[in-house]
């Protein structure tokens, strides 16, 4: 079957998806008419009343689905995007219009910049796209930051290629129809009554048949859009863009978790515009190999059963089979697509204002260095607190024994320890030297119920990393408090503190000695003494 015939078949099934509701409504109307005019008797009045009630409820569910189907192509407000006009960003609009022109399509009426590694075109469709409507394009600022201009051209041409397929106009209609069907199915799944679910099951079954039937058409559309992109931007740039997108997506996720959310526990935010704008700094600091490492080993998301996108490897292979052209990717020499924007700092700040929740207005703003330092101190306090509490309770218990009072029995609720009573680093090391670490302190460090049953070497090996982290946290607090630790945003690595050279070299070995089965705090005390001499 040719592509055109498959598209016509999909269109007929799409019309049937809507006509099914009309047929069901007509059938229920006839049934209700027969009940009222021919079958109604006084004895069976309760039965006819119940039947009429059921048919009315079913009709409401069907009408809701039909309206959802018709409204699926409506454009909705974009609260989390920044609208830019040709006057605001002429160079970016020039690229967008050129991509639309090469596909034989009209440019979008609206262009929104969003905070996602994504691009897309949406249209206010009428009759599922048989009649053209208002068109809107979305472009992710992270995408502009991570793609070169030629690769962006390929992405833009691909998106317009969905609408400008040269095989048949019905291909684009089928794509819109699939979106409308999926939207309608979701509406039925959100139903609140059993009747709604029942009629929804009928639509879902039909939708599955339509999606299976139109799958080949949808995939053909995607591959045809790739061909359009390769003709406009070049074979190499198009293939490179497809390879870059998953890497950018993984890098952006890493940035949001590691950097943008750094101030969350502190009730703080990076400088204005840097919540999203900091991503470009991460990209600038990392080589392609280091960026690729962020996505290495990650299993790609499992595709939806009816996903219209063929596997990326298959798409790249088909593109690379095209004849070579005179346009190379040239990624090392090409500027980032972000250079197309006028005043990108202002754009990032505007996007931030649109995407952050209203409560974020009250959060304090901190420079990246201040944010790194504050987060490092907060983390160090969190690591060290369980150890300091355990040592404080151990010392309190030892003092009670020395005074002749009965010590707290094991398993009894721990007494509250005020922050002012928490021991300092030297007091903790003194407790280790007294042999209290594995005799008393370790037992007072919180652990899972299963681990509480461990004894001997197994217990020590389980709790040792917690003691290690606790000591490391106290050292970071000491060095930060005395000015010997400096914040390091480390766009190419992991944000944290830069310690003096002696600490960077010998700290791990000194900590290992302090938490050994027979603790030896001398190496750690020697490092502390060296720090004191430098301070003096």
Short mmCIF file of C-alpha atoms in Angstrom, two decimals:
data_model
loop_
_atom_site.label_atom_id
_atom_site.label_comp_id
_atom_site.label_asym_id
_atom_site.label_seq_id
_atom_site.Cartn_x
_atom_site.Cartn_y
_atom_site.Cartn_z
CA UNK A 1 0.00 0.00 0.00
CA UNK A 2 1.39 3.40 -0.99
CA UNK A 3 1.92 6.16 1.52
CA UNK A 4 -0.98 8.15 0.05
CA UNK A 5 -3.39 5.23 0.43
CA UNK A 6 -2.21 4.63 4.00
CA UNK A 7 -2.81 8.32 4.76
CA UNK A 8 -6.31 8.17 3.24
CA UNK A 9 -7.10 5.07 5.30
CA UNK A 10 -5.90 6.83 8.45
CA UNK A 11 -8.06 9.85 7.62
CA UNK A 12 -11.15 7.65 7.19
CA UNK A 13 -10.50 5.98 10.54
CA UNK A 14 -9.99 9.40 12.09
CA UNK A 15 -13.37 10.54 10.83
CA UNK A 16 -14.82 7.32 12.19
CA UNK A 17 -13.46 8.20 15.65
CA UNK A 18 -15.72 11.25 15.67
CA UNK A 19 -18.63 9.64 13.84
CA UNK A 20 -18.68 6.84 16.39
CA UNK A 21 -19.96 9.36 18.92
CA UNK A 22 -22.62 10.59 16.49
CA UNK A 23 -23.79 7.02 15.84
CA UNK A 24 -23.90 6.21 19.55
CA UNK A 25 -25.89 9.36 20.32
CA UNK A 26 -28.33 8.60 17.49
CA UNK A 27 -28.76 5.00 18.70
CA UNK A 28 -29.48 6.16 22.26
CA UNK A 29 -31.92 8.79 20.98
CA UNK A 30 -33.84 6.08 19.08
CA UNK A 31 -33.81 3.83 22.16
CA UNK A 32 -35.14 6.63 24.36
CA UNK A 33 -37.87 7.43 21.80
CA UNK A 34 -38.94 3.79 21.70
CA UNK A 35 -39.01 3.59 25.49
CA UNK A 36 -41.15 6.69 25.82
CA UNK A 37 -43.55 6.16 22.91
CA UNK A 38 -43.81 2.40 22.40
CA UNK A 39 -42.59 0.47 25.41
CA UNK A 40 -43.68 2.68 28.29
CA UNK A 41 -46.13 1.07 30.71
CA UNK A 42 -47.13 2.05 34.21
CA UNK A 43 -45.80 -1.21 35.62
CA UNK A 44 -42.36 -0.75 34.01
CA UNK A 45 -42.08 2.96 34.65
CA UNK A 46 -39.17 2.53 37.06
CA UNK A 47 -37.28 0.51 34.44
CA UNK A 48 -37.80 3.09 31.70
CA UNK A 49 -36.75 5.85 34.10
CA UNK A 50 -33.54 4.04 34.98
CA UNK A 51 -32.80 3.37 31.31
CA UNK A 52 -33.36 7.02 30.40
CA UNK A 53 -31.05 8.10 33.22
CA UNK A 54 -28.32 5.76 32.02
CA UNK A 55 -28.59 6.92 28.41
CA UNK A 56 -28.46 10.57 29.46
CA UNK A 57 -25.31 9.94 31.50
CA UNK A 58 -23.76 8.06 28.59
CA UNK A 59 -24.69 10.89 26.24
CA UNK A 60 -22.99 13.41 28.52
CA UNK A 61 -19.81 11.31 28.50
CA UNK A 62 -19.90 10.96 24.71
CA UNK A 63 -20.51 14.68 24.21
CA UNK A 64 -17.62 15.49 26.50
CA UNK A 65 -15.34 13.28 24.44
CA UNK A 66 -16.57 14.77 21.15
CA UNK A 67 -15.96 18.31 22.36
CA UNK A 68 -12.53 17.30 23.65
CA UNK A 69 -11.75 15.85 20.22
CA UNK A 70 -12.80 19.05 18.46
CA UNK A 71 -10.94 21.28 20.93
CA UNK A 72 -7.71 19.25 20.89
CA UNK A 73 -6.07 21.57 18.38
CA UNK A 74 -6.77 24.79 20.27
CA UNK A 75 -3.83 26.91 21.31
CA UNK A 76 -3.74 27.60 25.02
CA UNK A 77 -1.94 30.35 26.96
CA UNK A 78 1.78 29.87 27.53
CA UNK A 79 2.43 30.98 31.13
CA UNK A 80 5.94 29.51 31.24
CA UNK A 81 7.36 30.98 28.07
CA UNK A 82 8.67 34.35 26.87
CA UNK A 83 7.09 35.66 23.67
CA UNK A 84 9.57 37.33 21.30
CA UNK A 85 8.63 39.30 18.21
CA UNK A 86 10.63 39.86 14.99
CA UNK A 87 11.44 43.32 16.34
CA UNK A 88 12.79 41.84 19.61
CA UNK A 89 14.95 39.12 18.07
CA UNK A 90 15.32 39.69 14.31
CA UNK A 91 18.22 37.27 13.77
CA UNK A 92 16.42 34.38 15.47
CA UNK A 93 13.25 35.11 13.52
CA UNK A 94 15.29 35.18 10.31
CA UNK A 95 16.41 31.60 10.93
CA UNK A 96 12.86 30.53 11.77
CA UNK A 97 11.41 32.13 8.65
CA UNK A 98 14.13 30.62 6.46
CA UNK A 99 13.33 27.14 7.78
CA UNK A 100 9.62 27.68 7.12
CA UNK A 101 10.31 28.94 3.60
CA UNK A 102 12.45 25.97 2.60
CA UNK A 103 9.65 23.60 3.59
CA UNK A 104 7.05 25.64 1.69
CA UNK A 105 5.30 26.58 4.91
CA UNK A 106 4.33 29.92 6.37
CA UNK A 107 6.30 31.09 9.42
CA UNK A 108 4.73 31.01 12.87
CA UNK A 109 2.59 33.86 14.11
CA UNK A 110 4.11 33.56 17.58
CA UNK A 111 7.50 32.48 18.89
CA UNK A 112 8.00 31.51 22.53
CA UNK A 113 11.27 30.80 24.30
CA UNK A 114 10.90 28.11 26.98
CA UNK A 115 13.10 26.42 29.58
CA UNK A 116 13.28 22.98 27.97
CA UNK A 117 15.64 21.13 25.64
CA UNK A 118 12.95 21.02 23.02
CA UNK A 119 11.48 22.66 19.95
CA UNK A 120 8.06 22.35 18.41
CA UNK A 121 5.38 23.91 16.25
CA UNK A 122 1.72 23.96 17.24
CA UNK A 123 -1.18 25.11 15.14
CA UNK A 124 -4.71 26.24 15.92
CA UNK A 125 -6.10 23.49 13.75
CA UNK A 126 -9.57 23.52 12.25
CA UNK A 127 -10.99 20.30 10.85
CA UNK A 128 -7.77 18.63 12.08
CA UNK A 129 -5.58 20.87 9.96
CA UNK A 130 -7.51 20.78 6.70
CA UNK A 131 -8.02 24.48 7.36
CA UNK A 132 -4.98 26.41 8.51
CA UNK A 133 -5.02 28.42 11.71
CA UNK A 134 -2.79 30.45 13.96
CA UNK A 135 0.67 28.90 14.27
CA UNK A 136 2.98 29.00 17.27
CA UNK A 137 6.58 27.88 17.70
CA UNK A 138 8.40 26.91 20.90
CA UNK A 139 12.17 27.03 21.24
CA UNK A 140 14.05 26.01 24.35
CA UNK A 141 16.76 28.37 25.55
CA UNK A 142 18.85 25.37 26.69
CA UNK A 143 18.60 24.13 23.10
CA UNK A 144 19.92 27.46 21.78
CA UNK A 145 22.75 27.33 24.30
CA UNK A 146 23.82 23.83 23.27
CA UNK A 147 23.38 23.85 19.49
CA UNK A 148 25.39 25.60 16.83
CA UNK A 149 23.55 27.71 14.29
CA UNK A 150 23.65 25.01 11.54
CA UNK A 151 22.33 22.39 13.96
CA UNK A 152 19.56 24.76 15.01
CA UNK A 153 18.64 25.18 11.34
CA UNK A 154 18.25 21.41 11.11
CA UNK A 155 15.97 21.32 14.15
CA UNK A 156 13.83 24.19 12.84
CA UNK A 157 13.48 22.65 9.38
CA UNK A 158 12.52 19.31 10.93
CA UNK A 159 9.70 20.92 12.91
CA UNK A 160 8.28 22.70 9.88
CA UNK A 161 8.79 19.54 7.85
CA UNK A 162 5.93 17.97 9.82
CA UNK A 163 3.62 20.50 8.20
CA UNK A 164 5.23 20.72 4.78
CA UNK A 165 5.50 17.07 3.80
CA UNK A 166 5.72 16.87 0.02
CA UNK A 167 4.11 13.44 -0.33
CA UNK A 168 0.57 14.40 0.67
CA UNK A 169 -1.19 16.99 2.78
CA UNK A 170 -2.99 14.13 4.53
CA UNK A 171 0.25 13.17 6.27
CA UNK A 172 0.12 16.35 8.34
CA UNK A 173 -3.58 15.83 9.02
CA UNK A 174 -2.83 12.34 10.32
CA UNK A 175 -0.22 13.72 12.71
CA UNK A 176 -2.70 16.24 14.10
CA UNK A 177 -5.34 13.55 14.27
CA UNK A 178 -3.10 11.34 16.41
CA UNK A 179 -2.62 14.22 18.85
CA UNK A 180 -6.37 14.83 18.99
CA UNK A 181 -7.12 11.13 19.58
CA UNK A 182 -4.56 10.89 22.39
CA UNK A 183 -6.00 14.05 23.99
CA UNK A 184 -9.52 12.62 23.83
CA UNK A 185 -8.41 9.33 25.39
CA UNK A 186 -6.83 11.23 28.28
CA UNK A 187 -10.11 13.08 28.85
CA UNK A 188 -11.96 9.77 29.13
CA UNK A 189 -9.36 8.39 31.51
CA UNK A 190 -10.02 11.33 33.81
CA UNK A 191 -13.70 10.42 34.04
CA UNK A 192 -15.36 10.38 37.43
CA UNK A 193 -18.10 7.77 36.94
CA UNK A 194 -18.26 4.12 35.94
CA UNK A 195 -20.37 5.03 32.90
CA UNK A 196 -17.70 7.48 31.85
CA UNK A 197 -15.08 4.74 32.13
CA UNK A 198 -17.33 2.32 30.23
CA UNK A 199 -17.83 4.57 27.23
CA UNK A 200 -14.18 5.57 27.47
CA UNK A 201 -13.15 1.92 27.07
CA UNK A 202 -14.95 1.86 23.72
CA UNK A 203 -13.11 4.98 22.54
CA UNK A 204 -9.78 3.72 23.85
CA UNK A 205 -10.17 0.50 21.90
CA UNK A 206 -10.94 2.43 18.71
CA UNK A 207 -8.04 4.81 19.42
CA UNK A 208 -5.61 1.91 19.68
CA UNK A 209 -6.76 0.62 16.31
CA UNK A 210 -6.35 4.07 14.75
CA UNK A 211 -2.92 4.61 16.29
CA UNK A 212 -1.70 1.22 15.08
CA UNK A 213 -3.04 1.88 11.61
CA UNK A 214 -1.54 5.37 11.39
CA UNK A 215 1.81 4.41 12.94
CA UNK A 216 3.54 3.92 9.61
CA UNK A 217 2.21 7.25 8.34
CA UNK A 218 3.44 9.05 11.45
CA UNK A 219 6.90 7.51 11.23
CA UNK A 220 7.08 8.31 7.54
CA UNK A 221 6.32 11.93 8.47
CA UNK A 222 9.23 11.98 10.94
CA UNK A 223 11.67 10.54 8.42
CA UNK A 224 10.45 12.91 5.72
CA UNK A 225 10.99 15.83 8.12
CA UNK A 226 14.57 14.60 8.64
CA UNK A 227 15.12 14.67 4.88
CA UNK A 228 13.85 18.25 4.72
CA UNK A 229 16.20 19.21 7.56
CA UNK A 230 19.18 17.63 5.80
CA UNK A 231 18.41 19.52 2.58
CA UNK A 232 18.18 22.83 4.44
CA UNK A 233 20.97 22.56 7.02
CA UNK A 234 23.21 19.90 5.52
CA UNK A 235 23.53 16.18 6.07
CA UNK A 236 26.29 16.37 8.67
CA UNK A 237 24.69 19.13 10.73
CA UNK A 238 21.37 17.28 10.81
CA UNK A 239 22.96 14.02 11.98
CA UNK A 240 25.04 15.93 14.54
CA UNK A 241 21.92 17.66 15.89
CA UNK A 242 20.23 14.29 16.45
CA UNK A 243 23.30 13.03 18.31
CA UNK A 244 23.52 16.18 20.43
CA UNK A 245 19.92 16.34 21.64
CA UNK A 246 20.07 13.44 24.16
CA UNK A 247 23.44 14.70 25.43
CA UNK A 248 22.00 18.17 25.95
CA UNK A 249 18.97 16.73 27.69
CA UNK A 250 21.14 14.78 30.16
CA UNK A 251 23.40 17.80 30.75
CA UNK A 252 20.42 20.05 31.40
CA UNK A 253 18.96 17.59 33.89
CA UNK A 254 22.34 17.44 35.65
CA UNK A 255 22.52 21.23 35.73
CA UNK A 256 19.06 21.62 37.24
CA UNK A 257 19.75 19.06 39.96
CA UNK A 258 23.35 20.04 40.78
CA UNK A 259 23.42 23.81 40.23
CA UNK A 260 20.04 25.48 39.76
CA UNK A 261 18.57 23.69 42.80
CA UNK A 262 21.68 24.22 44.93
CA UNK A 263 20.05 26.90 47.06
CA UNK A 264 16.79 25.03 47.63
CA UNK A 265 17.61 23.83 51.18
CA UNK A 266 18.89 27.34 52.00
CA UNK A 267 15.87 29.25 50.74
CA UNK A 268 18.11 31.00 48.21
CA UNK A 269 18.47 31.42 44.46
CA UNK A 270 21.38 32.16 42.11
CA UNK A 271 21.69 35.70 40.71
CA UNK A 272 18.85 37.01 38.57
CA UNK A 273 18.82 35.24 35.21
CA UNK A 274 21.20 32.51 36.34
CA UNK A 275 18.59 29.89 37.28
CA UNK A 276 18.41 29.03 33.59
CA UNK A 277 21.32 31.11 32.34
CA UNK A 278 23.92 29.17 34.31
CA UNK A 279 23.46 26.24 31.94
CA UNK A 280 25.46 28.03 29.24
CA UNK A 281 28.39 28.30 31.70
CA UNK A 282 28.33 24.57 32.28
CA UNK A 283 28.32 23.95 28.51
CA UNK A 284 31.21 26.36 27.98
CA UNK A 285 33.32 24.70 30.69
CA UNK A 286 32.92 21.08 29.54
CA UNK A 287 34.27 19.37 26.48
CA UNK A 288 32.06 17.25 24.30
CA UNK A 289 33.43 14.10 25.95
CA UNK A 290 32.64 15.35 29.46
CA UNK A 291 29.13 16.30 28.41
CA UNK A 292 28.61 12.92 26.78
CA UNK A 293 29.75 11.27 30.02
CA UNK A 294 26.67 12.74 31.76
CA UNK A 295 24.43 10.62 29.54
CA UNK A 296 26.75 7.61 29.34
CA UNK A 297 25.21 4.52 30.83
CA UNK A 298 21.76 6.08 31.03
CA UNK A 299 19.09 3.94 29.53
CA UNK A 300 17.09 5.99 27.02
CA UNK A 301 13.49 6.56 28.05
CA UNK A 302 11.23 3.75 27.02
CA UNK A 303 9.32 4.92 23.95
CA UNK A 304 5.57 5.02 24.02
CA UNK A 305 3.93 2.16 22.20
CA UNK A 306 2.55 4.58 19.63
CA UNK A 307 5.49 6.99 19.53
CA UNK A 308 5.81 8.44 16.06
CA UNK A 309 9.59 8.89 16.35
CA UNK A 310 11.68 6.01 14.96
CA UNK A 311 14.80 5.13 17.01
CA UNK A 312 17.40 7.90 16.85
CA UNK A 313 20.09 5.53 15.59
CA UNK A 314 17.85 4.55 12.68
CA UNK A 315 17.17 8.18 11.82
CA UNK A 316 20.88 9.06 11.90
CA UNK A 317 21.75 6.07 9.72
CA UNK A 318 19.20 7.09 7.08
CA UNK A 319 20.49 10.66 7.09
CA UNK A 320 24.09 9.53 6.67
CA UNK A 321 23.07 7.45 3.65
CA UNK A 322 22.21 10.68 1.82
CA UNK A 323 24.74 11.93 -0.76
CA UNK A 324 27.48 14.09 0.71
CA UNK A 325 26.99 17.83 0.27
CA UNK A 326 29.44 20.70 0.50
CA UNK A 327 28.28 21.66 3.98
CA UNK A 328 30.17 20.15 6.90
CA UNK A 329 29.06 20.34 10.49
CA UNK A 330 32.01 22.55 11.46
CA UNK A 331 30.93 22.61 15.08
CA UNK A 332 34.30 23.89 16.31
CA UNK A 333 34.06 27.00 14.12
CA UNK A 334 30.34 27.66 14.24
CA UNK A 335 28.85 29.99 16.88
CA UNK A 336 26.28 28.79 19.38
CA UNK A 337 22.71 29.49 18.40
CA UNK A 338 22.42 31.61 21.54
CA UNK A 339 24.44 34.29 19.73
CA UNK A 340 21.36 34.91 17.59
CA UNK A 341 19.69 36.52 20.61
CA UNK A 342 20.01 40.19 21.44
CA UNK A 343 20.79 40.66 25.14
CA UNK A 344 20.49 37.01 26.20
CA UNK A 345 20.92 37.99 29.87
CA UNK A 346 17.67 39.92 29.70
CA UNK A 347 15.94 36.99 28.00
CA UNK A 348 17.12 34.54 30.66
CA UNK A 349 15.91 36.91 33.39
CA UNK A 350 12.51 37.24 31.71
CA UNK A 351 12.17 33.46 31.36
CA UNK A 352 13.13 33.03 35.00
CA UNK A 353 10.39 35.44 36.05
CA UNK A 354 7.86 33.39 34.06
CA UNK A 355 8.92 29.95 35.30
CA UNK A 356 9.69 30.41 38.99
CA UNK A 357 6.78 30.02 41.43
CA UNK A 358 5.38 33.15 43.04
CA UNK A 359 6.91 32.18 46.40
CA UNK A 360 10.39 32.47 44.85
CA UNK A 361 10.07 36.27 44.84
CA UNK A 362 10.73 36.24 48.58
CA UNK A 363 13.88 34.11 48.34
CA UNK A 364 17.23 35.81 48.74
CA UNK A 365 19.62 36.03 45.80
CA UNK A 366 23.23 34.97 46.22
CA UNK A 367 26.25 34.95 43.94
CA UNK A 368 27.37 31.54 42.75
CA UNK A 369 30.40 31.62 45.07
CA UNK A 370 28.33 32.62 48.08
CA UNK A 371 25.79 29.98 47.19
CA UNK A 372 28.45 27.27 46.95
CA UNK A 373 29.95 28.28 50.29
CA UNK A 374 26.58 28.44 52.06
CA UNK A 375 25.52 25.07 50.65
CA UNK A 376 28.88 23.49 51.56
CA UNK A 377 28.55 24.74 55.14
CA UNK A 378 24.96 23.53 55.39
CA UNK A 379 25.92 20.11 54.02
CA UNK A 380 28.90 19.89 56.38
CA UNK A 381 26.66 20.69 59.34
CA UNK A 382 24.29 17.94 58.24
CA UNK A 383 27.09 15.38 57.86
CA UNK A 384 28.70 16.23 61.20
CA UNK A 385 25.63 16.59 63.41
CA UNK A 386 24.91 12.84 64.00
CA UNK A 387 28.53 12.27 65.06
CA UNK A 388 28.60 15.34 67.30
CA UNK A 389 25.32 14.33 68.95
CA UNK A 390 26.63 10.81 69.55
CA UNK A 391 29.85 12.13 71.11
CA UNK A 392 27.91 14.64 73.24
CA UNK A 393 25.67 11.90 74.64
CA UNK A 394 28.66 9.63 75.21
CA UNK A 395 30.48 12.35 77.17
CA UNK A 396 27.35 13.15 79.16
CA UNK A 397 26.93 9.49 80.07
CA UNK A 398 30.61 9.25 81.08
CA UNK A 399 30.22 12.36 83.26
CA UNK A 400 27.19 10.85 84.98
CA UNK A 401 29.20 7.73 85.81
CA UNK A 402 32.02 9.88 87.18
CA UNK A 403 29.55 11.73 89.41
CA UNK A 404 28.08 8.49 90.70
CA UNK A 405 24.77 8.90 88.88
CA UNK A 406 23.18 6.03 86.98
CA UNK A 407 23.97 6.28 83.26
CA UNK A 408 21.17 6.21 80.73
CA UNK A 409 20.34 2.63 79.85
CA UNK A 410 20.77 1.39 76.29
CA UNK A 411 17.64 1.71 74.20
CA UNK A 412 16.20 4.52 76.35
CA UNK A 413 15.06 7.66 74.48
CA UNK A 414 18.06 9.93 73.89
CA UNK A 415 18.14 13.10 75.91
CA UNK A 416 17.93 16.35 73.97
CA UNK A 417 21.25 18.03 73.35
CA UNK A 418 21.33 21.77 72.71
CA UNK A 419 23.48 23.10 69.88
CA UNK A 420 25.66 24.92 72.40
CA UNK A 421 26.48 21.58 74.00
CA UNK A 422 27.71 19.94 70.82
CA UNK A 423 31.44 19.18 71.02
CA UNK A 424 34.04 20.77 68.79
CA UNK A 425 36.50 18.94 66.56
CA UNK A 426 39.18 18.63 69.24
CA UNK A 427 36.69 17.21 71.75
CA UNK A 428 35.61 14.60 69.24
CA UNK A 429 39.21 13.62 68.57
CA UNK A 430 39.84 13.44 72.33
CA UNK A 431 36.90 11.04 72.67
CA UNK A 432 38.39 8.88 69.91
CA UNK A 433 41.73 8.85 71.71
CA UNK A 434 39.99 7.68 74.88
CA UNK A 435 38.74 4.63 73.00
CA UNK A 436 35.10 5.74 73.03
CA UNK A 437 34.50 5.58 69.28
CA UNK A 438 33.78 1.88 68.93
CA UNK A 439 32.79 1.34 72.58
CA UNK A 440 30.15 4.06 72.93
CA UNK A 441 29.94 6.62 70.13
CA UNK A 442 29.21 4.23 67.25
CA UNK A 443 26.26 2.74 69.13
CA UNK A 444 24.68 6.18 69.46
CA UNK A 445 24.86 7.07 65.75
CA UNK A 446 21.44 6.47 64.12
CA UNK A 447 21.26 3.43 61.88
CA UNK A 448 18.55 1.31 60.23
CA UNK A 449 16.86 -1.33 62.36
CA UNK A 450 18.46 -4.14 60.38
CA UNK A 451 21.95 -2.72 60.94
CA UNK A 452 21.35 -2.39 64.70
CA UNK A 453 21.68 -6.18 64.96
CA UNK A 454 25.22 -6.19 63.54
CA UNK A 455 28.13 -6.75 65.89
CA UNK A 456 31.92 -6.75 65.77
CA UNK A 457 33.67 -6.00 62.49
CA UNK A 458 30.40 -5.98 60.52
CA UNK A 459 28.98 -3.23 62.76
CA UNK A 460 32.17 -1.17 62.52
CA UNK A 461 32.34 -1.48 58.73
CA UNK A 462 28.71 -0.39 58.43
CA UNK A 463 29.02 2.70 60.61
CA UNK A 464 32.56 3.71 59.57
CA UNK A 465 31.45 5.76 56.48
CA UNK A 466 29.08 7.77 58.69
CA UNK A 467 31.87 8.53 61.15
CA UNK A 468 34.17 9.42 58.24
CA UNK A 469 31.57 11.81 56.78
CA UNK A 470 30.93 13.33 60.19
CA UNK A 471 34.62 14.09 60.73
CA UNK A 472 34.99 15.40 57.17
CA UNK A 473 32.01 17.72 57.76
CA UNK A 474 33.60 19.09 60.93
CA UNK A 475 36.86 19.71 59.08
CA UNK A 476 35.06 21.57 56.29
CA UNK A 477 33.31 23.71 58.90
CA UNK A 478 36.62 24.47 60.59
CA UNK A 479 38.42 25.39 57.37
CA UNK A 480 35.50 27.44 56.09
CA UNK A 481 35.21 29.28 59.40
CA UNK A 482 38.92 30.16 59.47
CA UNK A 483 38.99 31.26 55.83
CA UNK A 484 41.17 28.37 54.65
CA UNK A 485 38.50 26.92 52.33
CA UNK A 486 37.35 28.73 49.20
CA UNK A 487 34.16 28.09 47.21
CA UNK A 488 34.55 26.48 43.80
CA UNK A 489 31.56 26.49 41.46
CA UNK A 490 33.40 23.93 39.31
CA UNK A 491 31.31 24.17 36.16
CA UNK A 492 33.47 21.42 34.69
CA UNK A 493 33.15 19.12 37.71
CA UNK A 494 31.22 19.24 40.96
CA UNK A 495 30.69 22.36 43.09
CA UNK A 496 32.23 22.38 46.54
CA UNK A 497 35.14 23.74 48.57
CA UNK A 498 38.76 24.10 47.56
CA UNK A 499 40.94 23.14 50.54
CA UNK A 500 44.60 24.03 51.25
CA UNK A 501 47.11 21.90 49.37
CA UNK A 502 48.16 19.92 52.46
CA UNK A 503 44.54 19.02 53.19
CA UNK A 504 43.81 18.05 49.59
CA UNK A 505 46.86 15.76 49.66
CA UNK A 506 46.68 14.14 53.12
CA UNK A 507 43.12 14.58 54.42
CA UNK A 508 41.74 11.25 53.21
CA UNK A 509 44.57 9.24 54.76
CA UNK A 510 44.28 11.17 58.02
CA UNK A 511 40.54 10.50 58.20
CA UNK A 512 41.07 6.81 57.46
CA UNK A 513 43.51 6.61 60.36
CA UNK A 514 41.10 8.42 62.71
CA UNK A 515 38.21 6.00 62.01
CA UNK A 516 40.31 2.81 61.92
CA UNK A 517 39.54 -0.08 64.27
CA UNK A 518 42.28 1.38 66.48
CA UNK A 519 41.78 5.14 65.95
CA UNK A 520 44.89 7.24 65.38
CA UNK A 521 44.12 10.96 65.40
CA UNK A 522 47.76 12.12 65.18
CA UNK A 523 47.78 12.71 61.36
CA UNK A 524 44.59 14.75 61.61
CA UNK A 525 45.91 16.78 64.55
CA UNK A 526 49.12 17.45 62.60
CA UNK A 527 47.12 18.90 59.72
CA UNK A 528 45.13 21.04 62.15
CA UNK A 529 48.33 22.26 63.76
CA UNK A 530 49.70 23.22 60.35
CA UNK A 531 46.56 25.20 59.64
CA UNK A 532 46.89 27.03 62.97
CA UNK A 533 50.49 27.98 62.14
CA UNK A 534 49.42 29.37 58.78
CA UNK A 535 46.67 31.38 60.47
CA UNK A 536 49.10 32.77 63.03
#
